[in-house]
Amino acid sequence: MTDLNTQASSGYKSRNYSGIADSSQRLLNLEAEYTRTEQYLRNTTQAKLRLQNMESAVDTISSIAVKIKSLLVQSLSANQADDVNLDNEAKQAMEQISNLLNTNLDGRYLFAGGRSELPAVDIDKMYAPDNYMSESGVTLTDATTLASLGVTDGEIQIVSTDVNGASSTSTVDYDPTTWTIADLRNAINGNTTDGAIATLRGLDEHEGPRLNIENVGNGTITITEIAGGNILNALGMTKIPNPRPDTSYYTGDQQILEARIDDQYDVSYGILADDPAFQSLIQGLGIAAATTDQDALNVAMGHISDAINNLPNIQGKIGLDIANIERFETRHEDYKIFAAQAISDIETVDVPLTLAELSQYETALQASFITISKSSDLSLANYLR
């Protein structure tokens, strides 16, 4: 009766394992599995929450890309880049994308890979650096002579400033009577102090090569004639944002997040801010934010269109990761319910049933006390009487 009374008051069969010796090993196994399942569920909850935040950010980025493309179409179709305020719209979009790619959850920057303690992108490096490009329609090769382009004798000064503010200046004294485009490029590229590099390439893969003189420090560049000459005018050199692909804005690493969500099973999940879709969008916005040149805006349109085409792939990957995690999450939740019930069956008692059994024992005990009491009154004298 004492054991039953203890069980009824505590709800447990025993206060130690010896009281359930026949089930103690099974109980220990179930408790270990229950604890492990709870940890897996914490991991899946954390991973799913991160992915859902990333999914929301990418959805918003996709909407921004569609909006800017619409403005670009309007600007290009009616040559109204100024009227639609395209540059300011592109700058605002860049700031929004910077904030979205720097999404922070519980102190972790989600798009930064393993370097999650630092922002994933640096907005100062997201804008396309300066670049001087010769006009379209003029076919240039390294063998093209400056004389054939109508260049007269002179000298140019190149001033470059990188994103950290460090500035450098150099001069190039060219000779149009003997120099070719190759000679001009070599003179610029051979100067290690000017922070500029000269290349032959088009705005994109669809046009022929142009002469590009670009800042190598992702900053600003200014080229001026300082001793006569007309090389800038003869080549139609225009200052526009550099259209080359660039991911220098990304400050994270290449480590993909992982979560242990089952025995010997880790799931890799997440997207990095240097994904080609983000890079294309940032490239296009950087160009649109800094020029009204129609050729350059057409290139910006191409970059943003590529981003719009590729962003659904990112959204699909995140969705698949969430679905994969939820599948394990459902399995663990089901097992947790089963294990909790199995542990309860081993450890606990049915209190109402135990109270009923206790009442029966109390009745039997009282009857035994009465019997003992009556038997104590029996004697030979009383029997003979």
GROMACS .gro file of C-alpha atoms in nm:
model
  385
    1MET     CA    1   0.000   0.000   0.000
    2THR     CA    2   0.294   0.232   0.070
    3ASP     CA    3   0.429   0.170  -0.282
    4LEU     CA    4   0.089   0.240  -0.436
    5ASN     CA    5   0.051   0.556  -0.228
    6THR     CA    6   0.391   0.682  -0.353
    7GLN     CA    7   0.294   0.603  -0.714
    8ALA     CA    8  -0.040   0.781  -0.679
    9SER     CA    9   0.117   1.096  -0.534
   10SER     CA   10   0.413   1.118  -0.777
   11GLY     CA   11   0.262   0.967  -1.090
   12TYR     CA   12   0.576   0.752  -1.139
   13LYS     CA   13   0.620   0.379  -1.092
   14SER     CA   14   0.948   0.426  -0.910
   15ARG     CA   15   1.191   0.696  -0.798
   16ASN     CA   16   1.490   0.498  -0.928
   17TYR     CA   17   1.575   0.257  -1.208
   18SER     CA   18   1.578  -0.044  -0.976
   19GLY     CA   19   1.202  -0.011  -0.938
   20ILE     CA   20   1.160  -0.070  -1.313
   21ALA     CA   21   1.458  -0.302  -1.361
   22ASP     CA   22   1.289  -0.503  -1.634
   23SER     CA   23   1.241  -0.189  -1.851
   24SER     CA   24   1.534   0.029  -1.747
   25GLN     CA   25   1.755  -0.041  -2.052
   26ARG     CA   26   1.471   0.029  -2.294
   27LEU     CA   27   1.395   0.349  -2.104
   28LEU     CA   28   1.758   0.465  -2.128
   29ASN     CA   29   1.762   0.397  -2.502
   30LEU     CA   30   1.437   0.586  -2.556
   31GLU     CA   31   1.556   0.883  -2.350
   32ALA     CA   32   1.878   0.906  -2.553
   33GLU     CA   33   1.684   0.889  -2.881
   34TYR     CA   34   1.439   1.152  -2.754
   35THR     CA   35   1.720   1.393  -2.663
   36ARG     CA   36   1.891   1.340  -3.000
   37THR     CA   37   1.563   1.395  -3.184
   38GLU     CA   38   1.506   1.721  -2.998
   39GLN     CA   39   1.851   1.842  -3.113
   40TYR     CA   40   1.774   1.749  -3.474
   41LEU     CA   41   1.448   1.942  -3.449
   42ARG     CA   42   1.633   2.247  -3.318
   43ASN     CA   43   1.874   2.218  -3.613
   44THR     CA   44   1.592   2.187  -3.868
   45THR     CA   45   1.405   2.480  -3.714
   46GLN     CA   46   1.715   2.699  -3.729
   47ALA     CA   47   1.803   2.600  -4.087
   48LYS     CA   48   1.445   2.643  -4.208
   49LEU     CA   49   1.417   2.986  -4.046
   50ARG     CA   50   1.737   3.098  -4.218
   51LEU     CA   51   1.619   2.966  -4.553
   52GLN     CA   52   1.281   3.134  -4.516
   53ASN     CA   53   1.454   3.468  -4.450
   54MET     CA   54   1.676   3.413  -4.753
   55GLU     CA   55   1.374   3.320  -4.963
   56SER     CA   56   1.196   3.640  -4.861
   57ALA     CA   57   1.506   3.847  -4.946
   58VAL     CA   58   1.544   3.687  -5.290
   59ASP     CA   59   1.173   3.740  -5.365
   60THR     CA   60   1.214   4.111  -5.291
   61ILE     CA   61   1.534   4.131  -5.499
   62SER     CA   62   1.346   3.973  -5.791
   63SER     CA   63   1.072   4.235  -5.763
   64ILE     CA   64   1.333   4.513  -5.763
   65ALA     CA   65   1.496   4.370  -6.075
   66VAL     CA   66   1.164   4.361  -6.261
   67LYS     CA   67   1.089   4.722  -6.164
   68ILE     CA   68   1.429   4.850  -6.282
   69LYS     CA   69   1.399   4.659  -6.608
   70SER     CA   70   1.067   4.831  -6.674
   71LEU     CA   71   1.230   5.169  -6.617
   72LEU     CA   72   1.516   5.074  -6.848
   73VAL     CA   73   1.273   4.973  -7.123
   74GLN     CA   74   1.100   5.308  -7.087
   75SER     CA   75   1.431   5.496  -7.090
   76LEU     CA   76   1.566   5.318  -7.396
   77SER     CA   77   1.248   5.320  -7.600
   78ALA     CA   78   1.194   5.694  -7.566
   79ASN     CA   79   1.548   5.803  -7.474
   80GLN     CA   80   1.409   5.934  -7.144
   81ALA     CA   81   1.663   5.819  -6.886
   82ASP     CA   82   1.657   6.163  -6.725
   83ASP     CA   83   1.278   6.188  -6.730
   84VAL     CA   84   1.225   5.860  -6.544
   85ASN     CA   85   1.500   5.949  -6.294
   86LEU     CA   86   1.673   5.623  -6.378
   87ASP     CA   87   2.001   5.697  -6.202
   88ASN     CA   88   1.835   5.772  -5.867
   89GLU     CA   89   1.603   5.474  -5.901
   90ALA     CA   90   1.904   5.248  -5.970
   91LYS     CA   91   2.092   5.390  -5.670
   92GLN     CA   92   1.794   5.330  -5.441
   93ALA     CA   93   1.763   4.978  -5.578
   94MET     CA   94   2.132   4.920  -5.509
   95GLU     CA   95   2.089   5.027  -5.148
   96GLN     CA   96   1.788   4.798  -5.107
   97ILE     CA   97   1.975   4.502  -5.253
   98SER     CA   98   2.273   4.574  -5.029
   99ASN     CA   99   2.046   4.563  -4.725
  100LEU     CA  100   1.875   4.244  -4.846
  101LEU     CA  101   2.202   4.062  -4.916
  102ASN     CA  102   2.320   4.171  -4.572
  103THR     CA  103   2.018   4.008  -4.408
  104ASN     CA  104   2.113   3.928  -4.049
  105LEU     CA  105   1.947   3.665  -3.830
  106ASP     CA  106   2.065   3.608  -3.473
  107GLY     CA  107   2.396   3.778  -3.547
  108ARG     CA  108   2.461   3.577  -3.865
  109TYR     CA  109   2.478   3.734  -4.211
  110LEU     CA  110   2.296   3.472  -4.414
  111PHE     CA  111   2.448   3.538  -4.758
  112ALA     CA  112   2.812   3.559  -4.638
  113GLY     CA  113   2.893   3.186  -4.626
  114GLY     CA  114   3.122   3.086  -4.340
  115ARG     CA  115   3.226   3.446  -4.260
  116SER     CA  116   2.883   3.506  -4.115
  117GLU     CA  117   3.002   3.757  -3.856
  118LEU     CA  118   3.071   4.015  -4.131
  119PRO     CA  119   2.831   4.174  -4.382
  120ALA     CA  120   2.811   3.981  -4.708
  121VAL     CA  121   2.848   4.284  -4.936
  122ASP     CA  122   3.013   4.624  -4.926
  123ILE     CA  123   2.787   4.878  -5.096
  124ASP     CA  124   3.081   5.107  -5.177
  125LYS     CA  125   3.222   4.831  -5.399
  126MET     CA  126   2.891   4.744  -5.563
  127TYR     CA  127   2.894   5.037  -5.804
  128ALA     CA  128   3.079   4.977  -6.129
  129PRO     CA  129   3.421   5.150  -6.134
  130ASP     CA  130   3.508   5.420  -6.386
  131ASN     CA  131   3.607   5.328  -6.737
  132TYR     CA  132   3.693   5.522  -7.054
  133MET     CA  133   3.575   5.351  -7.374
  134SER     CA  134   3.619   5.444  -7.739
  135GLU     CA  135   3.306   5.508  -7.942
  136SER     CA  136   3.115   5.230  -8.113
  137GLY     CA  137   3.141   5.177  -8.487
  138VAL     CA  138   3.519   5.222  -8.495
  139THR     CA  139   3.690   4.886  -8.541
  140LEU     CA  140   4.014   4.874  -8.344
  141THR     CA  141   4.289   4.617  -8.328
  142ASP     CA  142   4.634   4.629  -8.172
  143ALA     CA  143   4.774   4.692  -8.519
  144THR     CA  144   4.558   5.001  -8.583
  145THR     CA  145   4.783   5.308  -8.609
  146LEU     CA  146   4.704   5.629  -8.427
  147ALA     CA  147   4.768   5.822  -8.748
  148SER     CA  148   4.490   5.632  -8.926
  149LEU     CA  149   4.251   5.751  -8.658
  150GLY     CA  150   4.349   6.116  -8.707
  151VAL     CA  151   4.538   6.148  -8.378
  152THR     CA  152   4.771   6.447  -8.344
  153ASP     CA  153   5.078   6.466  -8.124
  154GLY     CA  154   5.015   6.519  -7.753
  155GLU     CA  155   5.018   6.383  -7.400
  156ILE     CA  156   4.749   6.254  -7.165
  157GLN     CA  157   4.735   6.249  -6.787
  158ILE     CA  158   4.568   5.961  -6.601
  159VAL     CA  159   4.451   6.013  -6.242
  160SER     CA  160   4.318   5.705  -6.061
  161THR     CA  161   4.166   5.677  -5.714
  162ASP     CA  162   4.078   5.342  -5.557
  163VAL     CA  163   3.785   5.275  -5.323
  164ASN     CA  164   4.005   5.346  -5.021
  165GLY     CA  165   4.092   5.696  -5.148
  166ALA     CA  166   4.451   5.624  -5.255
  167SER     CA  167   4.532   5.831  -5.564
  168SER     CA  168   4.797   5.795  -5.836
  169THR     CA  169   4.888   6.005  -6.138
  170SER     CA  170   5.082   5.926  -6.453
  171THR     CA  171   5.135   6.069  -6.800
  172VAL     CA  172   5.162   5.907  -7.141
  173ASP     CA  173   5.344   6.098  -7.415
  174TYR     CA  174   5.230   5.930  -7.737
  175ASP     CA  175   5.373   5.960  -8.088
  176PRO     CA  176   5.099   5.936  -8.353
  177THR     CA  177   5.344   5.901  -8.638
  178THR     CA  178   5.470   5.558  -8.528
  179TRP     CA  179   5.247   5.434  -8.251
  180THR     CA  180   4.974   5.175  -8.281
  181ILE     CA  181   4.693   5.090  -8.038
  182ALA     CA  182   4.923   4.818  -7.903
  183ASP     CA  183   5.192   5.076  -7.829
  184LEU     CA  184   4.942   5.296  -7.647
  185ARG     CA  185   4.815   5.002  -7.441
  186ASN     CA  186   5.168   4.894  -7.356
  187ALA     CA  187   5.258   5.245  -7.241
  188ILE     CA  188   4.957   5.258  -7.009
  189ASN     CA  189   4.991   4.902  -6.882
  190GLY     CA  190   5.367   4.932  -6.836
  191ASN     CA  191   5.328   5.221  -6.593
  192THR     CA  192   5.295   5.061  -6.250
  193THR     CA  193   5.197   5.384  -6.075
  194ASP     CA  194   4.888   5.495  -6.263
  195GLY     CA  195   4.639   5.239  -6.133
  196ALA     CA  196   4.493   5.199  -6.482
  197ILE     CA  197   4.489   4.924  -6.740
  198ALA     CA  198   4.412   4.937  -7.114
  199THR     CA  199   4.232   4.653  -7.291
  200LEU     CA  200   4.056   4.585  -7.618
  201ARG     CA  201   3.705   4.450  -7.567
  202GLY     CA  202   3.347   4.538  -7.645
  203LEU     CA  203   3.068   4.643  -7.413
  204ASP     CA  204   2.946   4.287  -7.440
  205GLU     CA  205   3.000   3.975  -7.646
  206HIS     CA  206   2.781   4.105  -7.929
  207GLU     CA  207   3.002   4.392  -8.048
  208GLY     CA  208   3.355   4.436  -8.173
  209PRO     CA  209   3.646   4.548  -7.957
  210ARG     CA  210   3.682   4.900  -7.827
  211LEU     CA  211   3.971   5.059  -7.643
  212ASN     CA  212   3.908   5.055  -7.268
  213ILE     CA  213   4.113   5.241  -7.010
  214GLU     CA  214   3.984   5.134  -6.672
  215ASN     CA  215   4.059   5.182  -6.306
  216VAL     CA  216   4.206   4.865  -6.155
  217GLY     CA  217   4.122   4.968  -5.798
  218ASN     CA  218   3.744   4.975  -5.847
  219GLY     CA  219   3.741   5.350  -5.800
  220THR     CA  220   3.743   5.660  -6.017
  221ILE     CA  221   3.959   5.752  -6.314
  222THR     CA  222   4.004   6.080  -6.503
  223ILE     CA  223   4.194   6.121  -6.830
  224THR     CA  224   4.278   6.465  -6.969
  225GLU     CA  225   4.487   6.608  -7.253
  226ILE     CA  226   4.770   6.811  -7.098
  227ALA     CA  227   5.000   6.891  -7.391
  228GLY     CA  228   4.788   6.936  -7.697
  229GLY     CA  229   4.681   6.639  -7.901
  230ASN     CA  230   4.336   6.502  -7.965
  231ILE     CA  231   4.352   6.131  -7.888
  232LEU     CA  232   4.042   6.138  -7.663
  233ASN     CA  233   3.831   6.309  -7.929
  234ALA     CA  234   3.976   6.107  -8.218
  235LEU     CA  235   3.884   5.779  -8.049
  236GLY     CA  236   3.558   5.918  -7.907
  237MET     CA  237   3.663   5.818  -7.555
  238THR     CA  238   3.361   5.837  -7.323
  239LYS     CA  239   3.361   5.795  -6.948
  240ILE     CA  240   3.109   5.523  -6.857
  241PRO     CA  241   3.078   5.262  -6.581
  242ASN     CA  242   3.293   4.956  -6.640
  243PRO     CA  243   3.075   4.679  -6.787
  244ARG     CA  244   3.310   4.395  -6.698
  245PRO     CA  245   3.186   4.126  -6.454
  246ASP     CA  246   3.293   4.204  -6.099
  247THR     CA  247   3.229   4.041  -5.761
  248SER     CA  248   3.470   4.250  -5.556
  249TYR     CA  249   3.168   4.372  -5.361
  250TYR     CA  250   3.145   4.031  -5.191
  251THR     CA  251   3.321   4.014  -4.854
  252GLY     CA  252   3.225   3.658  -4.751
  253ASP     CA  253   3.381   3.323  -4.839
  254GLN     CA  254   3.279   3.017  -5.039
  255GLN     CA  255   3.170   2.798  -4.749
  256ILE     CA  256   2.813   2.669  -4.778
  257LEU     CA  257   2.613   2.634  -4.456
  258GLU     CA  258   2.546   2.283  -4.325
  259ALA     CA  259   2.309   2.140  -4.067
  260ARG     CA  260   2.304   1.792  -3.912
  261ILE     CA  261   1.937   1.695  -3.935
  262ASP     CA  262   1.958   1.318  -3.895
  263ASP     CA  263   2.199   1.042  -3.802
  264GLN     CA  264   2.499   1.070  -4.035
  265TYR     CA  265   2.310   1.310  -4.262
  266ASP     CA  266   2.410   1.674  -4.313
  267VAL     CA  267   2.219   1.902  -4.546
  268SER     CA  268   2.399   2.182  -4.729
  269TYR     CA  269   2.182   2.485  -4.780
  270GLY     CA  270   2.182   2.853  -4.861
  271ILE     CA  271   2.304   3.095  -5.130
  272LEU     CA  272   2.610   3.323  -5.142
  273ALA     CA  273   2.589   3.691  -5.231
  274ASP     CA  274   2.835   3.644  -5.519
  275ASP     CA  275   2.596   3.416  -5.706
  276PRO     CA  276   2.599   3.500  -6.080
  277ALA     CA  277   2.237   3.614  -6.065
  278PHE     CA  278   2.316   3.871  -5.795
  279GLN     CA  279   2.636   3.970  -5.974
  280SER     CA  280   2.448   4.036  -6.299
  281LEU     CA  281   2.185   4.245  -6.124
  282ILE     CA  282   2.441   4.450  -5.932
  283GLN     CA  283   2.644   4.500  -6.250
  284GLY     CA  284   2.340   4.626  -6.439
  285LEU     CA  285   2.230   4.856  -6.159
  286GLY     CA  286   2.582   4.995  -6.123
  287ILE     CA  287   2.585   5.094  -6.488
  288ALA     CA  288   2.231   5.237  -6.482
  289ALA     CA  289   2.314   5.443  -6.174
  290ALA     CA  290   2.610   5.620  -6.335
  291THR     CA  291   2.536   5.693  -6.702
  292THR     CA  292   2.274   5.783  -6.958
  293ASP     CA  293   2.479   5.646  -7.248
  294GLN     CA  294   2.240   5.441  -7.459
  295ASP     CA  295   2.494   5.172  -7.546
  296ALA     CA  296   2.585   5.132  -7.179
  297LEU     CA  297   2.217   5.120  -7.075
  298ASN     CA  298   2.159   4.844  -7.331
  299VAL     CA  299   2.436   4.647  -7.160
  300ALA     CA  300   2.274   4.720  -6.823
  301MET     CA  301   1.948   4.585  -6.963
  302GLY     CA  302   2.126   4.265  -7.064
  303HIS     CA  303   2.273   4.217  -6.716
  304ILE     CA  304   1.939   4.278  -6.543
  305SER     CA  305   1.755   4.050  -6.786
  306ASP     CA  306   2.006   3.774  -6.711
  307ALA     CA  307   1.945   3.827  -6.340
  308ILE     CA  308   1.567   3.806  -6.383
  309ASN     CA  309   1.609   3.480  -6.577
  310ASN     CA  310   1.840   3.329  -6.313
  311LEU     CA  311   1.680   3.447  -5.987
  312PRO     CA  312   1.399   3.185  -6.014
  313ASN     CA  313   1.670   2.917  -6.006
  314ILE     CA  314   1.786   3.054  -5.670
  315GLN     CA  315   1.429   3.065  -5.543
  316GLY     CA  316   1.376   2.707  -5.660
  317LYS     CA  317   1.692   2.585  -5.486
  318ILE     CA  318   1.592   2.750  -5.159
  319GLY     CA  319   1.245   2.597  -5.191
  320LEU     CA  320   1.392   2.250  -5.244
  321ASP     CA  321   1.618   2.294  -4.940
  322ILE     CA  322   1.318   2.393  -4.727
  323ALA     CA  323   1.115   2.095  -4.853
  324ASN     CA  324   1.406   1.859  -4.781
  325ILE     CA  325   1.444   1.990  -4.427
  326GLU     CA  326   1.069   1.979  -4.362
  327ARG     CA  327   1.061   1.612  -4.464
  328PHE     CA  328   1.310   1.526  -4.190
  329GLU     CA  329   1.138   1.764  -3.950
  330THR     CA  330   0.806   1.581  -3.990
  331ARG     CA  331   0.977   1.245  -3.935
  332HIS     CA  332   1.145   1.367  -3.616
  333GLU     CA  333   0.825   1.521  -3.482
  334ASP     CA  334   0.641   1.190  -3.533
  335TYR     CA  335   0.918   0.995  -3.362
  336LYS     CA  336   0.929   1.244  -3.074
  337ILE     CA  337   0.558   1.184  -3.007
  338PHE     CA  338   0.610   0.807  -3.016
  339ALA     CA  339   0.917   0.819  -2.790
  340ALA     CA  340   0.745   1.049  -2.541
  341GLN     CA  341   0.451   0.810  -2.516
  342ALA     CA  342   0.679   0.506  -2.483
  343ILE     CA  343   0.880   0.676  -2.206
  344SER     CA  344   0.557   0.774  -2.031
  345ASP     CA  345   0.428   0.416  -2.049
  346ILE     CA  346   0.745   0.288  -1.880
  347GLU     CA  347   0.785   0.560  -1.617
  348THR     CA  348   0.436   0.663  -1.518
  349VAL     CA  349   0.124   0.501  -1.375
  350ASP     CA  350  -0.245   0.546  -1.440
  351VAL     CA  351  -0.325   0.754  -1.132
  352PRO     CA  352  -0.704   0.687  -1.122
  353LEU     CA  353  -0.643   0.313  -1.160
  354THR     CA  354  -0.369   0.327  -0.896
  355LEU     CA  355  -0.603   0.512  -0.657
  356ALA     CA  356  -0.870   0.245  -0.709
  357GLU     CA  357  -0.617  -0.028  -0.640
  358LEU     CA  358  -0.493   0.164  -0.336
  359SER     CA  359  -0.850   0.181  -0.205
  360GLN     CA  360  -0.880  -0.197  -0.236
  361TYR     CA  361  -0.554  -0.244  -0.044
  362GLU     CA  362  -0.671  -0.002   0.224
  363THR     CA  363  -0.995  -0.199   0.265
  364ALA     CA  364  -0.804  -0.525   0.287
  365LEU     CA  365  -0.560  -0.374   0.538
  366GLN     CA  366  -0.841  -0.242   0.756
  367ALA     CA  367  -1.008  -0.586   0.745
  368SER     CA  368  -0.683  -0.747   0.849
  369PHE     CA  369  -0.647  -0.500   1.138
  370ILE     CA  370  -1.002  -0.583   1.255
  371THR     CA  371  -0.935  -0.955   1.233
  372ILE     CA  372  -0.611  -0.918   1.428
  373SER     CA  373  -0.792  -0.706   1.687
  374LYS     CA  374  -1.067  -0.960   1.735
  375SER     CA  375  -0.824  -1.250   1.747
  376SER     CA  376  -0.635  -1.074   2.025
  377ASP     CA  377  -0.951  -1.091   2.240
  378LEU     CA  378  -0.976  -1.469   2.219
  379SER     CA  379  -0.882  -1.671   2.534
  380LEU     CA  380  -0.954  -2.020   2.681
  381ALA     CA  381  -1.166  -1.865   2.954
  382ASN     CA  382  -1.381  -1.683   2.704
  383TYR     CA  383  -1.406  -2.000   2.497
  384LEU     CA  384  -1.518  -2.212   2.803
  385ARG     CA  385  -1.759  -1.938   2.902
   0.00000   0.00000   0.00000
